[in-house]
XYZ file of C-alpha atoms in Angstrom:
230
model
C 126.116 101.307 96.553
C 123.488 102.473 99.028
C 120.881 99.880 100.010
C 117.330 101.239 100.050
C 114.682 99.466 102.141
C 111.176 100.391 101.042
C 107.607 99.429 100.212
C 105.879 101.507 97.528
C 102.610 101.300 99.463
C 104.199 103.825 101.804
C 104.030 107.507 100.879
C 107.464 108.421 102.351
C 109.009 105.377 100.658
C 107.560 106.468 97.322
C 108.945 109.957 97.860
C 112.485 108.690 98.434
C 112.151 106.230 95.547
C 111.017 108.970 93.169
C 113.794 111.278 94.309
C 116.423 108.579 93.735
C 115.055 107.831 90.278
C 114.561 111.435 89.195
C 117.936 112.599 90.512
C 119.740 109.630 88.927
C 121.115 108.173 92.167
C 121.924 104.462 91.915
C 120.765 102.187 94.713
C 120.368 98.539 95.617
C 116.635 97.876 96.095
C 115.581 96.088 99.268
C 111.817 95.686 98.989
C 110.392 95.375 102.508
C 106.721 94.375 102.570
C 104.644 96.135 105.207
C 101.739 93.731 104.753
C 104.021 90.717 105.205
C 105.643 92.547 108.156
C 109.143 92.219 106.752
C 110.075 95.262 108.845
C 109.690 93.085 111.971
C 112.117 90.426 110.775
C 115.346 90.175 112.843
C 117.538 91.101 109.864
C 115.713 94.395 109.508
C 115.263 95.232 113.184
C 119.040 95.050 113.603
C 119.134 98.092 111.356
C 116.079 99.836 112.781
C 114.597 98.585 116.064
C 111.660 100.967 115.513
C 110.594 98.871 112.483
C 110.259 101.915 110.220
C 110.805 102.346 106.503
C 112.146 103.983 104.407
C 115.665 103.230 105.511
C 119.067 103.291 103.818
C 122.273 101.443 104.578
C 125.222 103.277 103.045
C 128.164 100.985 103.738
C 127.148 100.611 107.378
C 125.757 104.116 107.829
C 122.100 103.533 108.720
C 119.609 106.330 108.235
C 115.817 106.401 108.551
C 113.162 109.103 107.986
C 112.412 110.236 104.439
C 113.413 113.888 104.811
C 116.748 113.029 106.427
C 117.446 110.406 103.760
C 116.772 112.795 100.884
C 118.887 115.541 102.461
C 121.794 113.167 103.005
C 121.692 111.642 99.538
C 121.252 115.019 97.844
C 124.346 116.413 99.558
C 126.431 113.276 99.171
C 125.651 112.891 95.469
C 125.830 116.592 94.624
C 122.498 116.501 92.806
C 121.055 119.427 90.860
C 120.600 122.338 93.249
C 116.882 122.642 92.518
C 116.127 119.428 94.411
C 117.531 120.875 97.628
C 118.490 124.509 96.855
C 121.403 124.962 99.233
C 122.844 127.841 97.200
C 119.728 129.975 97.528
C 118.950 130.658 101.160
C 115.391 131.851 100.507
C 114.449 128.893 98.339
C 116.018 126.532 100.858
C 113.995 128.210 103.616
C 110.834 127.716 101.525
C 111.622 124.006 101.121
C 112.338 123.708 104.851
C 109.109 125.527 105.681
C 107.106 122.957 103.775
C 109.091 119.949 105.003
C 108.446 120.944 108.611
C 104.807 121.916 108.049
C 103.733 118.852 106.089
C 104.238 116.243 108.821
C 101.125 117.213 110.792
C 99.282 119.330 108.247
C 99.461 117.114 105.136
C 100.710 113.665 106.078
C 98.626 113.172 109.228
C 95.159 113.968 107.820
C 95.880 112.035 104.614
C 97.071 108.984 106.567
C 94.158 109.160 109.001
C 91.604 109.412 106.204
C 93.233 106.670 104.133
C 93.540 104.160 106.965
C 90.110 104.821 108.411
C 88.385 104.506 105.037
C 90.428 101.535 103.845
C 89.885 99.572 107.045
C 86.140 100.109 106.799
C 86.080 97.963 103.643
C 89.171 95.800 103.537
C 90.970 93.644 106.073
C 94.451 92.688 104.899
C 97.634 92.202 106.866
C 97.838 94.785 109.634
C 94.869 96.616 108.098
C 92.249 94.884 110.203
C 88.668 95.555 109.129
C 86.774 97.890 111.412
C 83.792 100.247 111.041
C 84.372 103.757 109.759
C 83.911 106.496 112.324
C 81.942 108.911 110.140
C 82.533 111.916 112.387
C 86.273 111.363 112.419
C 86.290 110.757 108.670
C 84.471 114.054 108.147
C 87.073 115.821 110.273
C 89.925 114.204 108.339
C 88.381 115.242 105.010
C 88.054 118.817 106.224
C 91.676 118.807 107.369
C 92.795 117.528 103.962
C 90.792 120.259 102.230
C 92.335 122.830 104.559
C 95.885 121.725 103.745
C 95.116 121.661 100.013
C 93.795 125.226 100.202
C 96.933 126.319 102.052
C 99.202 124.682 99.467
C 97.340 126.461 96.687
C 97.037 129.882 98.300
C 100.390 130.028 100.096
C 102.974 127.801 98.453
C 101.691 127.996 94.876
C 100.306 131.519 94.916
C 102.905 132.971 92.548
C 105.100 130.058 91.518
C 104.729 126.763 89.632
C 106.344 124.612 92.335
C 106.435 124.769 96.122
C 109.851 126.412 96.408
C 109.978 128.323 93.131
C 110.385 127.725 89.418
C 111.828 124.204 89.696
C 110.669 120.958 91.261
C 112.199 120.125 94.659
C 111.979 117.379 97.256
C 109.076 119.323 98.807
C 106.956 118.735 95.703
C 107.764 115.027 95.714
C 106.719 114.592 99.335
C 103.528 116.542 98.752
C 102.332 114.606 95.699
C 103.086 111.300 97.422
C 101.009 112.185 100.480
C 98.084 113.573 98.489
C 98.376 110.827 95.876
C 97.801 108.206 98.571
C 94.150 109.236 98.551
C 93.865 107.598 95.125
C 93.853 104.293 97.002
C 90.430 105.085 98.459
C 89.057 107.019 95.493
C 89.315 110.359 97.310
C 91.605 112.225 94.908
C 88.840 114.767 94.284
C 89.810 116.344 97.630
C 92.843 117.886 95.942
C 92.004 117.659 92.234
C 88.974 119.939 92.620
C 91.337 122.765 93.566
C 92.417 124.150 90.175
C 95.750 125.522 91.369
C 96.715 122.346 93.196
C 95.433 120.096 90.412
C 97.553 121.915 87.798
C 100.601 121.735 90.073
C 100.003 118.036 90.755
C 100.017 117.318 87.009
C 103.196 119.373 86.528
C 104.982 117.401 89.228
C 103.784 114.069 87.825
C 105.039 115.037 84.367
C 108.458 115.928 85.795
C 108.670 112.551 87.550
C 107.560 110.316 84.677
C 107.860 107.468 83.897
C 108.794 106.763 87.500
C 105.643 108.266 89.010
C 103.324 105.816 87.273
C 105.664 102.924 88.108
C 105.720 103.918 91.773
C 101.905 103.958 91.963
C 101.373 100.415 90.639
C 101.378 98.811 94.099
C 98.950 101.355 95.513
C 96.628 100.906 92.535
C 96.595 97.189 93.299
C 95.389 98.060 96.785
C 92.789 100.396 95.280
C 91.451 97.502 93.220
C 90.955 95.515 96.426
C 89.203 98.522 97.946
C 86.904 99.004 94.952
C 85.968 95.321 94.827
C 85.274 94.991 98.547
C 81.750 95.487 99.823
C 81.184 98.731 101.644
């Protein structure tokens, strides 16, 4: 059985976790705490010297990077075609378009805004406390709003999910990146967009009860954020 190394504080880890759960793929959980720096322990660095999670070990076949992991496991386990629509070239192209676009246009601004805001209030583990650069934070918020608008007007213009009528791995990655903003109370940046908000709720419903389970760790971090002095 494939071993899955992850920490549910991480957006890409949550995406792979939710895909595994929703697609019914069995795995051996290997929780790897980012705060405790488990990913720097010798046992882990033998598998990935770049100290990155998520990571899978499939009987000695080591694979990192969330998109690559989901592609591999989808093909190996012959999951429902909607997750990774290989039999429909146009839908597959739509999924690929989003997967390639989201790295810099969704993930980066969400990560930058989350880390900058979180570190301004809370110092824990590698998240050392440091003042918030208000100008940078403003830029990050604008970039998040820009990506949310693009998701609504381009990807969801005439369809309920990013690639079509069914949920795919693209939707999972997107809700995990945007959902990270819950940890700093900034979910209004995407929930105020009616199209994106409705889509977000559709995706969550498709992923339940696993979505709520996957968010428990992040909500614990949010509690620390809310209780810390600004």
